[in-house]
């Protein structure tokens, strides 16, 4: 059993998938969570095992407490004690103005991006806190620069959800910093992944990427570099940091 067992939620595509690959290259065994795309998750698992690390794929809705508990239990049973967690699963919801936004759409975004992330963090703390007999370990949450720009006319509910992630990350980080757990977040800017097509605007990254000071959208790999750095001992003094990866936006 390795003491470098990492759970990545939403690890089958985009930023999560890039994180699984890079974490494997840095010596992590990885439990790759996905919710629908088993083929994509299996492809990431193969890349992890090709890098010489162990991988499992675990289907589960990270807005469901039962599925989150099951993810942790499966990872522990198959790979060993959890030593790090990346709470990355997140959705924007469909692009819409607030006046046209359904209550269900608001709840869907908050349930996954906020409540699911909180439960995921709680389960990590329960297992890793030295105060509870754990060995410590890092938690990295995927936030966004959206709380700073507000995402008007697109997904204000999403921006609000990520604002909650930032506040949660700071508070939890300070709560458990003395228990061997470093909690931090990355806040990506405009990153070229499937999330934009899912939101209803497949050309969003290329269209808006051109307006970013650096002149393009970022890649999932560029965000994964920051996540895996925050997981590592190189970030040993980072506590409650929200690290923007934004091309100057
Ligand atoms: P993506 O390419 O759309 O990938 C989403 C991933 O999350 C997939 O692995 C998907 O699984 C999984 N997922 C979706 N709903 C889930 C659920 N209910 N439970 C478990 N897994 C679920 O997204 P991305 O762009 O990589 O985004 C990852 C994170 O980065 C999100 O938190 C997002 O808010 C944040 N972010 C992204 C950007 C950007 O521009 N891309 C910018 C700022 C922040 P399946 O493959 O099974 O569907």
PDB file of C-alpha atoms and ligand atoms in Angstrom:
ATOM      1  CA  UNK A   1       0.000   0.000   0.000  1.00  0.00           C
ATOM      2  CA  UNK A   2       1.195   3.491  -0.887  1.00  0.00           C
ATOM      3  CA  UNK A   3       0.749   6.425   1.500  1.00  0.00           C
ATOM      4  CA  UNK A   4       0.238   8.578  -1.565  1.00  0.00           C
ATOM      5  CA  UNK A   5      -3.361   7.765  -2.395  1.00  0.00           C
ATOM      6  CA  UNK A   6      -5.203  10.643  -4.026  1.00  0.00           C
ATOM      7  CA  UNK A   7      -8.914  11.053  -4.669  1.00  0.00           C
ATOM      8  CA  UNK A   8      -9.807  13.323  -7.599  1.00  0.00           C
ATOM      9  CA  UNK A   9     -13.499  14.128  -8.024  1.00  0.00           C
ATOM     10  CA  UNK A  10     -14.530  14.805 -11.613  1.00  0.00           C
ATOM     11  CA  UNK A  11     -11.313  13.133 -12.725  1.00  0.00           C
ATOM     12  CA  UNK A  12     -12.495  11.748 -16.046  1.00  0.00           C
ATOM     13  CA  UNK A  13     -12.236  14.885 -18.187  1.00  0.00           C
ATOM     14  CA  UNK A  14     -10.760  18.381 -18.325  1.00  0.00           C
ATOM     15  CA  UNK A  15      -8.849  19.776 -15.341  1.00  0.00           C
ATOM     16  CA  UNK A  16      -9.525  16.699 -13.187  1.00  0.00           C
ATOM     17  CA  UNK A  17      -8.183  14.302 -15.821  1.00  0.00           C
ATOM     18  CA  UNK A  18      -5.036  16.401 -16.320  1.00  0.00           C
ATOM     19  CA  UNK A  19      -4.597  16.429 -12.537  1.00  0.00           C
ATOM     20  CA  UNK A  20      -4.829  12.626 -12.346  1.00  0.00           C
ATOM     21  CA  UNK A  21      -2.147  12.263 -15.038  1.00  0.00           C
ATOM     22  CA  UNK A  22       0.250  14.774 -13.509  1.00  0.00           C
ATOM     23  CA  UNK A  23      -0.312  13.473  -9.963  1.00  0.00           C
ATOM     24  CA  UNK A  24       0.554   9.956 -11.169  1.00  0.00           C
ATOM     25  CA  UNK A  25       3.787  11.306 -12.644  1.00  0.00           C
ATOM     26  CA  UNK A  26       4.528  12.759  -9.176  1.00  0.00           C
ATOM     27  CA  UNK A  27       4.004   9.398  -7.490  1.00  0.00           C
ATOM     28  CA  UNK A  28       0.344   9.414  -6.481  1.00  0.00           C
ATOM     29  CA  UNK A  29      -1.944   6.408  -6.845  1.00  0.00           C
ATOM     30  CA  UNK A  30      -5.289   7.802  -7.954  1.00  0.00           C
ATOM     31  CA  UNK A  31      -8.970   7.103  -7.348  1.00  0.00           C
ATOM     32  CA  UNK A  32     -10.628   8.706 -10.363  1.00  0.00           C
ATOM     33  CA  UNK A  33     -14.233   9.736  -9.782  1.00  0.00           C
ATOM     34  CA  UNK A  34     -16.626  10.330 -12.661  1.00  0.00           C
ATOM     35  CA  UNK A  35     -20.378  10.547 -12.949  1.00  0.00           C
ATOM     36  CA  UNK A  36     -21.307   9.474 -16.490  1.00  0.00           C
ATOM     37  CA  UNK A  37     -18.367   9.051 -18.852  1.00  0.00           C
ATOM     38  CA  UNK A  38     -16.880   5.666 -17.914  1.00  0.00           C
ATOM     39  CA  UNK A  39     -14.897   5.490 -21.160  1.00  0.00           C
ATOM     40  CA  UNK A  40     -13.112   8.752 -20.391  1.00  0.00           C
ATOM     41  CA  UNK A  41     -12.436   7.639 -16.800  1.00  0.00           C
ATOM     42  CA  UNK A  42     -10.978   4.326 -17.977  1.00  0.00           C
ATOM     43  CA  UNK A  43      -8.717   6.165 -20.437  1.00  0.00           C
ATOM     44  CA  UNK A  44      -7.366   8.327 -17.593  1.00  0.00           C
ATOM     45  CA  UNK A  45      -6.874   5.211 -15.451  1.00  0.00           C
ATOM     46  CA  UNK A  46      -4.801   3.667 -18.216  1.00  0.00           C
ATOM     47  CA  UNK A  47      -2.626   6.774 -18.382  1.00  0.00           C
ATOM     48  CA  UNK A  48      -2.086   6.555 -14.609  1.00  0.00           C
ATOM     49  CA  UNK A  49      -1.131   2.884 -14.733  1.00  0.00           C
ATOM     50  CA  UNK A  50       1.095   3.527 -17.772  1.00  0.00           C
ATOM     51  CA  UNK A  51       2.928   6.006 -15.513  1.00  0.00           C
ATOM     52  CA  UNK A  52       3.548   3.158 -13.075  1.00  0.00           C
ATOM     53  CA  UNK A  53       0.938   4.059 -10.451  1.00  0.00           C
ATOM     54  CA  UNK A  54      -2.247   2.297  -9.357  1.00  0.00           C
ATOM     55  CA  UNK A  55      -5.631   3.614 -10.477  1.00  0.00           C
ATOM     56  CA  UNK A  56      -9.282   2.851  -9.891  1.00  0.00           C
ATOM     57  CA  UNK A  57     -12.333   4.497 -11.403  1.00  0.00           C
ATOM     58  CA  UNK A  58     -15.333   5.156  -9.163  1.00  0.00           C
ATOM     59  CA  UNK A  59     -18.691   6.233 -10.558  1.00  0.00           C
ATOM     60  CA  UNK A  60     -20.580   8.617  -8.296  1.00  0.00           C
ATOM     61  CA  UNK A  61     -22.514  11.863  -8.183  1.00  0.00           C
ATOM     62  CA  UNK A  62     -20.502  14.260  -6.030  1.00  0.00           C
ATOM     63  CA  UNK A  63     -23.698  16.082  -5.103  1.00  0.00           C
ATOM     64  CA  UNK A  64     -24.836  12.909  -3.296  1.00  0.00           C
ATOM     65  CA  UNK A  65     -23.587  12.286   0.234  1.00  0.00           C
ATOM     66  CA  UNK A  66     -24.028   8.531  -0.177  1.00  0.00           C
ATOM     67  CA  UNK A  67     -21.932   8.532  -3.352  1.00  0.00           C
ATOM     68  CA  UNK A  68     -19.205  10.649  -1.721  1.00  0.00           C
ATOM     69  CA  UNK A  69     -18.995   8.274   1.258  1.00  0.00           C
ATOM     70  CA  UNK A  70     -18.888   5.334  -1.123  1.00  0.00           C
ATOM     71  CA  UNK A  71     -16.059   6.975  -3.116  1.00  0.00           C
ATOM     72  CA  UNK A  72     -13.909   7.326   0.015  1.00  0.00           C
ATOM     73  CA  UNK A  73     -14.714   3.774   1.179  1.00  0.00           C
ATOM     74  CA  UNK A  74     -13.905   2.286  -2.222  1.00  0.00           C
ATOM     75  CA  UNK A  75     -10.648   4.217  -2.512  1.00  0.00           C
ATOM     76  CA  UNK A  76      -9.560   3.059   0.959  1.00  0.00           C
ATOM     77  CA  UNK A  77     -10.527  -0.548   0.312  1.00  0.00           C
ATOM     78  CA  UNK A  78      -8.844  -0.755  -3.103  1.00  0.00           C
ATOM     79  CA  UNK A  79      -5.833   1.550  -2.699  1.00  0.00           C
ATOM     80  CA  UNK A  80      -5.297   2.153   1.036  1.00  0.00           C
ATOM     81  CA  UNK A  81      -5.583   5.156   3.376  1.00  0.00           C
ATOM     82  CA  UNK A  82      -6.379   8.393   1.589  1.00  0.00           C
ATOM     83  CA  UNK A  83      -3.442  10.829   1.654  1.00  0.00           C
ATOM     84  CA  UNK A  84      -4.778  13.680  -0.474  1.00  0.00           C
ATOM     85  CA  UNK A  85      -8.013  14.934  -2.031  1.00  0.00           C
ATOM     86  CA  UNK A  86      -8.743  17.168  -5.009  1.00  0.00           C
ATOM     87  CA  UNK A  87     -12.369  18.363  -4.877  1.00  0.00           C
ATOM     88  CA  UNK A  88     -12.713  19.322  -8.511  1.00  0.00           C
ATOM     89  CA  UNK A  89     -16.149  18.180  -9.723  1.00  0.00           C
ATOM     90  CA  UNK A  90     -18.130  21.242 -10.700  1.00  0.00           C
ATOM     91  CA  UNK A  91     -20.669  22.538 -13.198  1.00  0.00           C
ATOM     92  CA  UNK A  92     -21.634  25.985 -14.453  1.00  0.00           C
ATOM     93  CA  UNK A  93     -25.229  25.199 -15.316  1.00  0.00           C
ATOM     94  CA  UNK A  94     -26.634  26.388 -18.635  1.00  0.00           C
ATOM     95  CA  UNK A  95     -25.876  29.956 -19.632  1.00  0.00           C
ATOM     96  CA  UNK A  96     -28.839  32.091 -18.622  1.00  0.00           C
ATOM     97  CA  UNK A  97     -29.750  35.432 -17.112  1.00  0.00           C
ATOM     98  CA  UNK A  98     -30.891  35.367 -13.492  1.00  0.00           C
ATOM     99  CA  UNK A  99     -34.435  36.472 -14.356  1.00  0.00           C
ATOM    100  CA  UNK A 100     -34.828  33.303 -16.446  1.00  0.00           C
ATOM    101  CA  UNK A 101     -33.048  30.972 -14.010  1.00  0.00           C
ATOM    102  CA  UNK A 102     -35.076  28.171 -12.452  1.00  0.00           C
ATOM    103  CA  UNK A 103     -34.778  27.364  -8.768  1.00  0.00           C
ATOM    104  CA  UNK A 104     -33.831  23.811  -9.755  1.00  0.00           C
ATOM    105  CA  UNK A 105     -30.911  25.132 -11.841  1.00  0.00           C
ATOM    106  CA  UNK A 106     -29.673  27.178  -8.880  1.00  0.00           C
ATOM    107  CA  UNK A 107     -29.952  24.183  -6.568  1.00  0.00           C
ATOM    108  CA  UNK A 108     -28.141  21.857  -8.951  1.00  0.00           C
ATOM    109  CA  UNK A 109     -25.098  24.140  -9.105  1.00  0.00           C
ATOM    110  CA  UNK A 110     -25.017  24.812  -5.358  1.00  0.00           C
ATOM    111  CA  UNK A 111     -25.564  21.153  -4.443  1.00  0.00           C
ATOM    112  CA  UNK A 112     -22.525  19.993  -6.426  1.00  0.00           C
ATOM    113  CA  UNK A 113     -20.146  22.970  -6.311  1.00  0.00           C
ATOM    114  CA  UNK A 114     -20.764  23.907  -2.661  1.00  0.00           C
ATOM    115  CA  UNK A 115     -22.482  21.206  -0.582  1.00  0.00           C
ATOM    116  CA  UNK A 116     -20.802  18.298  -2.386  1.00  0.00           C
ATOM    117  CA  UNK A 117     -17.400  19.970  -2.066  1.00  0.00           C
ATOM    118  CA  UNK A 118     -18.009  20.636   1.645  1.00  0.00           C
ATOM    119  CA  UNK A 119     -18.927  16.993   2.272  1.00  0.00           C
ATOM    120  CA  UNK A 120     -15.896  15.843   0.262  1.00  0.00           C
ATOM    121  CA  UNK A 121     -13.626  18.103   2.340  1.00  0.00           C
ATOM    122  CA  UNK A 122     -15.249  16.882   5.570  1.00  0.00           C
ATOM    123  CA  UNK A 123     -14.651  13.256   4.680  1.00  0.00           C
ATOM    124  CA  UNK A 124     -11.013  14.074   3.872  1.00  0.00           C
ATOM    125  CA  UNK A 125     -10.562  15.791   7.249  1.00  0.00           C
ATOM    126  CA  UNK A 126     -12.205  12.905   9.108  1.00  0.00           C
ATOM    127  CA  UNK A 127      -9.627  10.534   7.640  1.00  0.00           C
ATOM    128  CA  UNK A 128      -6.485  12.656   7.422  1.00  0.00           C
ATOM    129  CA  UNK A 129      -6.553  14.851  10.556  1.00  0.00           C
ATOM    130  CA  UNK A 130      -3.736  13.932  12.942  1.00  0.00           C
ATOM    131  CA  UNK A 131      -6.144  14.854  15.736  1.00  0.00           C
ATOM    132  CA  UNK A 132      -8.277  11.892  14.659  1.00  0.00           C
ATOM    133  CA  UNK A 133      -5.371   9.480  14.209  1.00  0.00           C
ATOM    134  CA  UNK A 134      -4.722  10.263  10.540  1.00  0.00           C
ATOM    135  CA  UNK A 135      -1.413  11.091   8.897  1.00  0.00           C
ATOM    136  CA  UNK A 136      -2.368  14.501   7.531  1.00  0.00           C
ATOM    137  CA  UNK A 137      -2.446  15.404   3.856  1.00  0.00           C
ATOM    138  CA  UNK A 138      -3.359  18.119   1.392  1.00  0.00           C
ATOM    139  CA  UNK A 139      -6.784  19.143   0.099  1.00  0.00           C
ATOM    140  CA  UNK A 140      -7.061  21.216  -3.078  1.00  0.00           C
ATOM    141  CA  UNK A 141     -10.422  22.643  -4.131  1.00  0.00           C
ATOM    142  CA  UNK A 142     -11.162  23.820  -7.666  1.00  0.00           C
ATOM    143  CA  UNK A 143     -12.630  27.293  -7.459  1.00  0.00           C
ATOM    144  CA  UNK A 144     -12.733  29.883 -10.268  1.00  0.00           C
ATOM    145  CA  UNK A 145     -12.044  33.543 -10.914  1.00  0.00           C
ATOM    146  CA  UNK A 146     -15.835  33.824 -11.377  1.00  0.00           C
ATOM    147  CA  UNK A 147     -16.440  35.308  -7.878  1.00  0.00           C
ATOM    148  CA  UNK A 148     -14.185  38.208  -8.899  1.00  0.00           C
ATOM    149  CA  UNK A 149     -15.886  38.842 -12.275  1.00  0.00           C
ATOM    150  CA  UNK A 150     -19.448  37.855 -11.288  1.00  0.00           C
ATOM    151  CA  UNK A 151     -20.252  36.087 -14.581  1.00  0.00           C
ATOM    152  CA  UNK A 152     -23.173  38.397 -15.530  1.00  0.00           C
ATOM    153  CA  UNK A 153     -25.482  37.207 -18.331  1.00  0.00           C
ATOM    154  CA  UNK A 154     -23.883  33.777 -18.137  1.00  0.00           C
ATOM    155  CA  UNK A 155     -23.990  32.061 -14.734  1.00  0.00           C
ATOM    156  CA  UNK A 156     -24.167  34.309 -11.705  1.00  0.00           C
ATOM    157  CA  UNK A 157     -25.232  31.319  -9.588  1.00  0.00           C
ATOM    158  CA  UNK A 158     -21.985  29.592 -10.554  1.00  0.00           C
ATOM    159  CA  UNK A 159     -19.910  32.656  -9.580  1.00  0.00           C
ATOM    160  CA  UNK A 160     -21.714  32.708  -6.231  1.00  0.00           C
ATOM    161  CA  UNK A 161     -21.009  29.008  -5.704  1.00  0.00           C
ATOM    162  CA  UNK A 162     -17.291  29.540  -6.243  1.00  0.00           C
ATOM    163  CA  UNK A 163     -17.331  32.503  -3.860  1.00  0.00           C
ATOM    164  CA  UNK A 164     -18.588  30.042  -1.270  1.00  0.00           C
ATOM    165  CA  UNK A 165     -15.733  27.677  -2.162  1.00  0.00           C
ATOM    166  CA  UNK A 166     -13.196  30.461  -1.533  1.00  0.00           C
ATOM    167  CA  UNK A 167     -14.667  31.304   1.897  1.00  0.00           C
ATOM    168  CA  UNK A 168     -14.909  27.631   2.830  1.00  0.00           C
ATOM    169  CA  UNK A 169     -11.315  27.002   1.743  1.00  0.00           C
ATOM    170  CA  UNK A 170     -10.005  29.835   3.930  1.00  0.00           C
ATOM    171  CA  UNK A 171     -12.039  28.885   6.983  1.00  0.00           C
ATOM    172  CA  UNK A 172     -11.397  25.166   6.830  1.00  0.00           C
ATOM    173  CA  UNK A 173      -7.704  25.766   6.102  1.00  0.00           C
ATOM    174  CA  UNK A 174      -7.353  27.784   9.305  1.00  0.00           C
ATOM    175  CA  UNK A 175      -9.389  25.229  11.258  1.00  0.00           C
ATOM    176  CA  UNK A 176      -7.215  22.225  10.400  1.00  0.00           C
ATOM    177  CA  UNK A 177      -3.793  23.750   9.647  1.00  0.00           C
ATOM    178  CA  UNK A 178      -2.510  22.476  12.986  1.00  0.00           C
ATOM    179  CA  UNK A 179      -3.723  18.943  12.234  1.00  0.00           C
ATOM    180  CA  UNK A 180      -1.444  18.121   9.300  1.00  0.00           C
ATOM    181  CA  UNK A 181      -3.931  19.234   6.652  1.00  0.00           C
ATOM    182  CA  UNK A 182      -3.248  22.037   4.204  1.00  0.00           C
ATOM    183  CA  UNK A 183      -6.388  23.241   2.439  1.00  0.00           C
ATOM    184  CA  UNK A 184      -5.927  25.424  -0.641  1.00  0.00           C
ATOM    185  CA  UNK A 185      -7.732  26.155  -3.894  1.00  0.00           C
ATOM    186  CA  UNK A 186      -6.921  26.947  -7.481  1.00  0.00           C
ATOM    187  CA  UNK A 187      -8.998  29.527  -9.321  1.00  0.00           C
ATOM    188  CA  UNK A 188      -8.731  28.944 -13.065  1.00  0.00           C
ATOM    189  CA  UNK A 189      -9.621  31.619 -15.596  1.00  0.00           C
ATOM    190  CA  UNK A 190     -10.777  30.722 -19.111  1.00  0.00           C
ATOM    191  CA  UNK A 191      -9.681  27.108 -19.656  1.00  0.00           C
ATOM    192  CA  UNK A 192     -10.308  25.102 -22.814  1.00  0.00           C
ATOM    193  CA  UNK A 193     -12.353  22.107 -21.620  1.00  0.00           C
ATOM    194  CA  UNK A 194     -15.752  20.567 -22.334  1.00  0.00           C
ATOM    195  CA  UNK A 195     -17.371  22.711 -19.623  1.00  0.00           C
ATOM    196  CA  UNK A 196     -18.210  25.490 -22.109  1.00  0.00           C
ATOM    197  CA  UNK A 197     -20.025  23.167 -24.533  1.00  0.00           C
ATOM    198  CA  UNK A 198     -21.933  21.703 -21.587  1.00  0.00           C
ATOM    199  CA  UNK A 199     -22.932  25.247 -20.602  1.00  0.00           C
ATOM    200  CA  UNK A 200     -24.295  25.742 -24.133  1.00  0.00           C
ATOM    201  CA  UNK A 201     -21.431  27.730 -25.739  1.00  0.00           C
ATOM    202  CA  UNK A 202     -18.908  25.395 -27.421  1.00  0.00           C
ATOM    203  CA  UNK A 203     -16.891  28.336 -28.827  1.00  0.00           C
ATOM    204  CA  UNK A 204     -16.698  30.185 -25.493  1.00  0.00           C
ATOM    205  CA  UNK A 205     -13.048  29.357 -24.712  1.00  0.00           C
ATOM    206  CA  UNK A 206     -11.751  30.360 -28.150  1.00  0.00           C
ATOM    207  CA  UNK A 207     -13.999  33.436 -28.388  1.00  0.00           C
ATOM    208  CA  UNK A 208     -13.256  34.815 -24.911  1.00  0.00           C
ATOM    209  CA  UNK A 209      -9.746  33.378 -24.731  1.00  0.00           C
ATOM    210  CA  UNK A 210      -8.656  35.936 -27.334  1.00  0.00           C
ATOM    211  CA  UNK A 211      -9.618  38.712 -24.874  1.00  0.00           C
ATOM    212  CA  UNK A 212      -7.415  37.349 -22.080  1.00  0.00           C
ATOM    213  CA  UNK A 213      -4.205  39.432 -21.734  1.00  0.00           C
ATOM    214  CA  UNK A 214      -2.052  36.435 -22.626  1.00  0.00           C
ATOM    215  CA  UNK A 215      -4.107  36.078 -25.822  1.00  0.00           C
ATOM    216  CA  UNK A 216      -5.574  32.600 -25.443  1.00  0.00           C
ATOM    217  CA  UNK A 217      -7.508  30.270 -23.181  1.00  0.00           C
ATOM    218  CA  UNK A 218      -5.485  28.104 -20.812  1.00  0.00           C
ATOM    219  CA  UNK A 219      -5.141  24.348 -20.924  1.00  0.00           C
ATOM    220  CA  UNK A 220      -6.257  21.817 -18.346  1.00  0.00           C
ATOM    221  CA  UNK A 221      -2.617  20.809 -17.980  1.00  0.00           C
ATOM    222  CA  UNK A 222      -1.630  24.363 -17.004  1.00  0.00           C
ATOM    223  CA  UNK A 223      -4.175  24.288 -14.178  1.00  0.00           C
ATOM    224  CA  UNK A 224      -3.129  20.789 -13.114  1.00  0.00           C
ATOM    225  CA  UNK A 225       0.418  22.093 -12.607  1.00  0.00           C
ATOM    226  CA  UNK A 226      -0.877  24.441  -9.913  1.00  0.00           C
ATOM    227  CA  UNK A 227      -3.087  21.796  -8.301  1.00  0.00           C
ATOM    228  CA  UNK A 228      -0.317  19.206  -8.107  1.00  0.00           C
ATOM    229  CA  UNK A 229       2.111  21.824  -6.794  1.00  0.00           C
ATOM    230  CA  UNK A 230      -0.343  22.697  -4.007  1.00  0.00           C
ATOM    231  CA  UNK A 231      -0.620  18.970  -3.230  1.00  0.00           C
ATOM    232  CA  UNK A 232       3.148  18.698  -2.921  1.00  0.00           C
ATOM    233  CA  UNK A 233       5.528  19.513  -0.095  1.00  0.00           C
ATOM    234  CA  UNK A 234       6.848  22.355  -2.270  1.00  0.00           C
ATOM    235  CA  UNK A 235       3.708  24.199  -1.122  1.00  0.00           C
ATOM    236  CA  UNK A 236       4.319  23.298   2.536  1.00  0.00           C
ATOM    237  CA  UNK A 237       3.657  26.856   3.773  1.00  0.00           C
ATOM    238  CA  UNK A 238       0.551  27.497   1.623  1.00  0.00           C
ATOM    239  CA  UNK A 239      -2.557  27.450   3.818  1.00  0.00           C
ATOM    240  CA  UNK A 240      -5.923  28.831   2.692  1.00  0.00           C
ATOM    241  CA  UNK A 241      -4.457  30.165  -0.540  1.00  0.00           C
ATOM    242  CA  UNK A 242      -6.641  30.617  -3.604  1.00  0.00           C
ATOM    243  CA  UNK A 243      -4.119  30.444  -6.435  1.00  0.00           C
ATOM    244  CA  UNK A 244      -5.338  32.048  -9.667  1.00  0.00           C
ATOM    245  CA  UNK A 245      -4.271  30.485 -12.967  1.00  0.00           C
ATOM    246  CA  UNK A 246      -5.768  33.040 -15.293  1.00  0.00           C
ATOM    247  CA  UNK A 247      -3.494  34.264 -18.106  1.00  0.00           C
ATOM    248  CA  UNK A 248      -3.757  37.778 -16.667  1.00  0.00           C
ATOM    249  CA  UNK A 249      -7.546  37.969 -16.908  1.00  0.00           C
TER     250      UNK A 249
HETATM  251  P1  LIG B   1     -15.314  19.445 -17.613  1.00  0.00           P
HETATM  252  O1  LIG B   1     -14.255  19.372 -18.673  1.00  0.00           O
HETATM  253  O2  LIG B   1     -16.714  19.722 -17.991  1.00  0.00           O
HETATM  254  O3  LIG B   1     -15.223  18.075 -16.755  1.00  0.00           O
HETATM  255  C1  LIG B   1     -16.139  17.919 -15.713  1.00  0.00           C
HETATM  256  C2  LIG B   1     -15.712  16.716 -14.905  1.00  0.00           C
HETATM  257  O4  LIG B   1     -16.545  16.686 -13.729  1.00  0.00           O
HETATM  258  C3  LIG B   1     -15.915  15.414 -15.622  1.00  0.00           C
HETATM  259  O5  LIG B   1     -14.931  14.515 -15.172  1.00  0.00           O
HETATM  260  C4  LIG B   1     -17.311  15.002 -15.165  1.00  0.00           C
HETATM  261  O6  LIG B   1     -17.523  13.595 -15.182  1.00  0.00           O
HETATM  262  C5  LIG B   1     -17.283  15.492 -13.727  1.00  0.00           C
HETATM  263  N1  LIG B   1     -18.592  15.731 -13.141  1.00  0.00           N
HETATM  264  C6  LIG B   1     -19.589  16.527 -13.601  1.00  0.00           C
HETATM  265  N2  LIG B   1     -20.637  16.471 -12.764  1.00  0.00           N
HETATM  266  C7  LIG B   1     -20.293  15.620 -11.763  1.00  0.00           C
HETATM  267  C8  LIG B   1     -20.948  15.130 -10.611  1.00  0.00           C
HETATM  268  N3  LIG B   1     -22.206  15.506 -10.296  1.00  0.00           N
HETATM  269  N4  LIG B   1     -20.291  14.255  -9.811  1.00  0.00           N
HETATM  270  C9  LIG B   1     -19.039  13.842 -10.123  1.00  0.00           C
HETATM  271  N5  LIG B   1     -18.360  14.270 -11.207  1.00  0.00           N
HETATM  272  C10 LIG B   1     -18.997  15.148 -12.010  1.00  0.00           C
HETATM  273  O7  LIG B   1     -14.947  20.563 -16.517  1.00  0.00           O
HETATM  274  P2  LIG B   1     -13.594  21.365 -16.211  1.00  0.00           P
HETATM  275  O8  LIG B   1     -13.572  22.583 -17.064  1.00  0.00           O
HETATM  276  O9  LIG B   1     -12.431  20.450 -16.188  1.00  0.00           O
HETATM  277  O10 LIG B   1     -13.939  21.861 -14.743  1.00  0.00           O
HETATM  278  C11 LIG B   1     -13.406  21.256 -13.568  1.00  0.00           C
HETATM  279  C12 LIG B   1     -13.521  22.243 -12.434  1.00  0.00           C
HETATM  280  O11 LIG B   1     -12.831  23.438 -12.795  1.00  0.00           O
HETATM  281  C13 LIG B   1     -14.942  22.668 -12.096  1.00  0.00           C
HETATM  282  O12 LIG B   1     -15.082  22.775 -10.690  1.00  0.00           O
HETATM  283  C14 LIG B   1     -15.069  24.027 -12.741  1.00  0.00           C
HETATM  284  O13 LIG B   1     -16.018  24.845 -12.106  1.00  0.00           O
HETATM  285  C15 LIG B   1     -13.668  24.546 -12.566  1.00  0.00           C
HETATM  286  N6  LIG B   1     -13.312  25.642 -13.494  1.00  0.00           N
HETATM  287  C16 LIG B   1     -13.253  25.433 -14.838  1.00  0.00           C
HETATM  288  C17 LIG B   1     -12.935  26.507 -15.668  1.00  0.00           C
HETATM  289  C18 LIG B   1     -12.863  26.383 -17.169  1.00  0.00           C
HETATM  290  O14 LIG B   1     -12.780  27.423 -17.859  1.00  0.00           O
HETATM  291  N7  LIG B   1     -12.871  25.188 -17.718  1.00  0.00           N
HETATM  292  C19 LIG B   1     -12.682  27.772 -15.113  1.00  0.00           C
HETATM  293  C20 LIG B   1     -12.759  27.937 -13.753  1.00  0.00           C
HETATM  294  C21 LIG B   1     -13.076  26.864 -12.943  1.00  0.00           C
HETATM  295  P3  LIG B   1     -18.065  12.820 -16.517  1.00  0.00           P
HETATM  296  O15 LIG B   1     -16.882  12.747 -17.460  1.00  0.00           O
HETATM  297  O16 LIG B   1     -18.467  11.478 -16.003  1.00  0.00           O
HETATM  298  O17 LIG B   1     -19.193  13.635 -17.070  1.00  0.00           O
END
